[in-house]
Tab-separated table of C-alpha atoms in Angstrom:
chain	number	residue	atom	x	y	z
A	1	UNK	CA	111.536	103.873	115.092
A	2	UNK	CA	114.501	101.639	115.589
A	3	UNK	CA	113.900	98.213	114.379
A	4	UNK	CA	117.318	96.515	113.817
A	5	UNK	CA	119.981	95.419	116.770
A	6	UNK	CA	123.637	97.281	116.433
A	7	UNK	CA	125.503	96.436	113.923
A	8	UNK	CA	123.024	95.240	111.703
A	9	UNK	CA	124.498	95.225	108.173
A	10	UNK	CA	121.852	95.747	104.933
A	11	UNK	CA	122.812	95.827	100.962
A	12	UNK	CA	120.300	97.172	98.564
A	13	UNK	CA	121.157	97.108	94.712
A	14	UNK	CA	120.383	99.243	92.516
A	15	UNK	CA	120.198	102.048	95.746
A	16	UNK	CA	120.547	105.205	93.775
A	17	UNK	CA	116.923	105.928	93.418
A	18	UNK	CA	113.233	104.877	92.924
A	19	UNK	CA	112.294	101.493	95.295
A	20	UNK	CA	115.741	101.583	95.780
A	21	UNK	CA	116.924	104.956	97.413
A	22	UNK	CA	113.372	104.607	99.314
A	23	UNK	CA	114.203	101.485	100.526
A	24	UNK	CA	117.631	101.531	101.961
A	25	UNK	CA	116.034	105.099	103.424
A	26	UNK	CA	113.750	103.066	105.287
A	27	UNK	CA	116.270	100.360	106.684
A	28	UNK	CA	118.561	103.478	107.899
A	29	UNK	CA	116.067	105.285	110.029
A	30	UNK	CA	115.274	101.723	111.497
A	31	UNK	CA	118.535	101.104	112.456
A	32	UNK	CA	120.643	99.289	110.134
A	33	UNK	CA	123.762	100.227	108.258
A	34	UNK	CA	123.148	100.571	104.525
A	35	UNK	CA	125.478	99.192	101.810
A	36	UNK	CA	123.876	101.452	98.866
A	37	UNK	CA	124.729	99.586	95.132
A	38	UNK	CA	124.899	101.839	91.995
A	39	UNK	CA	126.848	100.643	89.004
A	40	UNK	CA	125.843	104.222	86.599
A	41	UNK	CA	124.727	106.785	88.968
A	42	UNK	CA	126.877	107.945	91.670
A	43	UNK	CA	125.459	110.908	92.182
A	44	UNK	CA	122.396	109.503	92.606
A	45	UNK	CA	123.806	107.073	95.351
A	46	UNK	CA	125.254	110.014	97.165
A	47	UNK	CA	122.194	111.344	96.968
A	48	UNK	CA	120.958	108.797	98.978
A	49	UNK	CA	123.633	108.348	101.418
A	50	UNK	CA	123.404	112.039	102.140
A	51	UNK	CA	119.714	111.657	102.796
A	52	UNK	CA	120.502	108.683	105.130
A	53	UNK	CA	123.221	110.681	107.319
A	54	UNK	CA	121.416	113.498	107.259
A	55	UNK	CA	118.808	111.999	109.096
A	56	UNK	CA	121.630	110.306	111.319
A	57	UNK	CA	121.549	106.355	109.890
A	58	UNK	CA	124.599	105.033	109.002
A	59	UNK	CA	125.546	104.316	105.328
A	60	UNK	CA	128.282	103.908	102.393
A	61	UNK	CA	127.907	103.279	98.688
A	62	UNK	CA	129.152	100.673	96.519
A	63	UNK	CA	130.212	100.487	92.728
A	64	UNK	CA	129.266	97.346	90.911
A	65	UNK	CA	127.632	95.757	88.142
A	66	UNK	CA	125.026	93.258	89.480
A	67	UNK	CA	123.987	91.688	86.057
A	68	UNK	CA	128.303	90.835	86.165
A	69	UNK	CA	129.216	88.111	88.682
A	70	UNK	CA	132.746	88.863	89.160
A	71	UNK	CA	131.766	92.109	89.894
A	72	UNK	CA	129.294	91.152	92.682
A	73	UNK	CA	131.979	88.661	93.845
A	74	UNK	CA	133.966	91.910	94.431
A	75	UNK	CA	131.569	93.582	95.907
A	76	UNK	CA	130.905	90.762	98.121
A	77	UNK	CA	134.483	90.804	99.125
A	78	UNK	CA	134.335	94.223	100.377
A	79	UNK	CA	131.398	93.963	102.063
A	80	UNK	CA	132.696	91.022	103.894
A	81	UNK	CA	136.243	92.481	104.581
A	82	UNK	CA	134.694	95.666	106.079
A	83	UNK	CA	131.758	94.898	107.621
A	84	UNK	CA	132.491	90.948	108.473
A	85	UNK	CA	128.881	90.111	107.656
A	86	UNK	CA	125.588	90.425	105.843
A	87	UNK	CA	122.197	90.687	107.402
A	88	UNK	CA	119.687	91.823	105.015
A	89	UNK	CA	120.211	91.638	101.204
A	90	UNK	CA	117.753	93.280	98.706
A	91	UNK	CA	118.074	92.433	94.897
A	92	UNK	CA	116.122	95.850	93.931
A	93	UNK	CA	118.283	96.252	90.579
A	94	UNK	CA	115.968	96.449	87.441
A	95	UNK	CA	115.234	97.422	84.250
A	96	UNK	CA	112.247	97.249	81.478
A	97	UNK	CA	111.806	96.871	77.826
A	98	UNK	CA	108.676	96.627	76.367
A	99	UNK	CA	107.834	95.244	72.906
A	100	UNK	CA	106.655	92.133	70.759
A	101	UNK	CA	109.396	89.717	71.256
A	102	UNK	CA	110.056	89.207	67.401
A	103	UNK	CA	111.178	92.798	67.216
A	104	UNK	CA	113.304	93.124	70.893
A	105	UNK	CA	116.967	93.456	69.840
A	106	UNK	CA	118.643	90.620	70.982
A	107	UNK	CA	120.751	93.063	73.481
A	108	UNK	CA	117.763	94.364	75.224
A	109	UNK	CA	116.784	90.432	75.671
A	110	UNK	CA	119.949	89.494	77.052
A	111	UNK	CA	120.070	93.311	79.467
A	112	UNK	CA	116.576	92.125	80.733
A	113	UNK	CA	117.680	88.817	81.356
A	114	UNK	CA	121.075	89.848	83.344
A	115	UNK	CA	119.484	92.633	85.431
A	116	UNK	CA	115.873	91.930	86.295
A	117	UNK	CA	116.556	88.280	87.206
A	118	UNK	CA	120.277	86.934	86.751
A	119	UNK	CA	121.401	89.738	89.293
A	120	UNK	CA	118.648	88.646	91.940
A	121	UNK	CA	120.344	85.200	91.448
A	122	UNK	CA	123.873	85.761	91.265
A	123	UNK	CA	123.603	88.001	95.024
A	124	UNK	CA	121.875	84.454	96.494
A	125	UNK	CA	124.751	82.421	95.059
A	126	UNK	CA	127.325	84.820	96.103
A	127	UNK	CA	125.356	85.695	99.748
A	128	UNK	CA	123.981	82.941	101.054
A	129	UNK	CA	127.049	80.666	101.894
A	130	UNK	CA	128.082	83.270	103.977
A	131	UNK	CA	124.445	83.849	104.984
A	132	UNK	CA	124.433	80.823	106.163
A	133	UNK	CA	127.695	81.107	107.602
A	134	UNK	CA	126.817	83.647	110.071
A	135	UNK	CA	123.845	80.871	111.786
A	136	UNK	CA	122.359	84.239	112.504
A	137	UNK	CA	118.797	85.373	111.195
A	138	UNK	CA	118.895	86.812	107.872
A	139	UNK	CA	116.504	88.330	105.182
A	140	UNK	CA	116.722	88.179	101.784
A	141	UNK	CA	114.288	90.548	99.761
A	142	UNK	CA	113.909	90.128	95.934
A	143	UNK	CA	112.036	93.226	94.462
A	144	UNK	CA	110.039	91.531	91.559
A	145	UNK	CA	106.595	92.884	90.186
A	146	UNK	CA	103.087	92.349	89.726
A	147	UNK	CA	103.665	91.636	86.202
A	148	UNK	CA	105.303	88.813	87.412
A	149	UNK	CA	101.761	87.091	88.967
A	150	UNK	CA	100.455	88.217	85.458
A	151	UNK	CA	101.019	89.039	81.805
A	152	UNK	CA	100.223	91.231	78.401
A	153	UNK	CA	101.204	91.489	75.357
A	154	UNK	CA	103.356	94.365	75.360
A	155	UNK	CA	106.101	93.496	77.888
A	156	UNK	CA	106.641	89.666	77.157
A	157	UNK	CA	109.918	90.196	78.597
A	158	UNK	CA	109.587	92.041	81.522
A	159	UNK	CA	107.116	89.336	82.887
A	160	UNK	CA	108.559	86.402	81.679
A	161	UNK	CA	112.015	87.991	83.919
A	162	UNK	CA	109.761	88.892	86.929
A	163	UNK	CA	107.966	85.625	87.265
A	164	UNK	CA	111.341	84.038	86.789
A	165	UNK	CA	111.806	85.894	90.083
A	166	UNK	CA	108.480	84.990	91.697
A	167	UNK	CA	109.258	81.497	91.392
A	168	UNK	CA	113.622	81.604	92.611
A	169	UNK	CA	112.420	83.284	95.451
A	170	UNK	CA	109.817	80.910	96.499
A	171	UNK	CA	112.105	78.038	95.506
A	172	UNK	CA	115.201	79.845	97.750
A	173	UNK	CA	112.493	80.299	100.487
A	174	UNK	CA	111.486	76.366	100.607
A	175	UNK	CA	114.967	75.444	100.188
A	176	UNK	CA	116.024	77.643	103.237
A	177	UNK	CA	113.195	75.823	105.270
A	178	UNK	CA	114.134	72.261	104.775
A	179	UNK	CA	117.981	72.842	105.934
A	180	UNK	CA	116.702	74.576	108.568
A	181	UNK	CA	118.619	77.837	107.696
A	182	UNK	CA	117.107	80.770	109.351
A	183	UNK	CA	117.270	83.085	106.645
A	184	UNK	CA	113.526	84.452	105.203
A	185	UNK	CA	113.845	84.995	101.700
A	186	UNK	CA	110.462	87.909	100.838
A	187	UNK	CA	109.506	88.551	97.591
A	188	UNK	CA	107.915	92.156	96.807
A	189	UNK	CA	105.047	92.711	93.809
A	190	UNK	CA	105.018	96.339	93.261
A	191	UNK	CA	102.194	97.790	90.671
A	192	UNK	CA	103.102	100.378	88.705
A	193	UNK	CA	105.575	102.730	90.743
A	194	UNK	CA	106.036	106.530	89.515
């Protein structure tokens, strides 16, 4: 079913597999032109632009470090410079530790930090002026987690990154509102995903 005009121009990070590759699947067979992000796995991002042309959608595949902001001002540069615009952006790029806090290395605090919610932010920064830009309709998408609406005491990290999430995306949302900006920012809650 073909949901999105011509030309309609989609980035989803952290493309190479799980919510990801199923996700920028999705936005091919309704139409839109996929920008697939990987930053270790390029044969897993091949994998899913072959699926995607396969099936006849339209797609390419990027190389960047999210949790890095140069690197997603780069990206953002070629995006712009071949495709002149943006039109859907998901921040799908993730990662989990588990573990008391008091024994997390601080490197797997700071990896949490920079991929599960400092990449979700940098692509807004980096995005939305030219988002906004455009004075087209635009959707943002932030793939966050139920264990950001909750929490344990085994993954003190992982929720305390997701509801960091949770709460930019509903603050982005509001903000988009009251300029009168008409860009949707969505927030997804997955359970547990195999």
């Amino acid at each position: 079913m073909k949901l999105f005009e011509e030309g309609t121009i989609a980035l989803v990070t952290g493309g190479s597999a799980g919510i990801g590759r199923a996700v920028a699947i999705d936005l091919a067979a309704k139409g839109a032109t996929v920008v697939i992000n990987y930053n270790r796995s390029r044969e897993g991002a091949e994998e899913t632009l072959n699926v995607i042309r396969e099936a006849g959608g339209k797609a390419a595949i990027v190389k960047a470090d999210v949790s890095d902001p140069d690197e997603v001002d780069a990206m953002f540069a070629k995006i712009k410079k071949h495709f002149k615009k943006l039109d859907i952006l998901v921040n799908n790029a993730g990662c989990a530790v588990s573990g008391a806090i008091w024994k997390l290395p601080k490197r797997d605090i700071d990896w949490i930090t920079e991929l599960n919610f400092l990449s979700h932010l940098y692509g807004m920064k980096i995005f939305l002026p030219q988002m906004i830009a455009q004075g087209t309709p635009c959707e943002i998408v932030n793939v966050e987690s139920t264990a950001g609406l909750m929490t344990s005491g085994k993954a003190t990290m992982y929720h305390a990154t997701k509801a960091a999430g949770v709460a930019t995306s509903e603050s982005v949302y509001i903000a988009m509102k009251e300029n009168n900006y008409p860009i949707n920012v969505h927030c997804l809650v997955p359970a547990y995903v195999k």
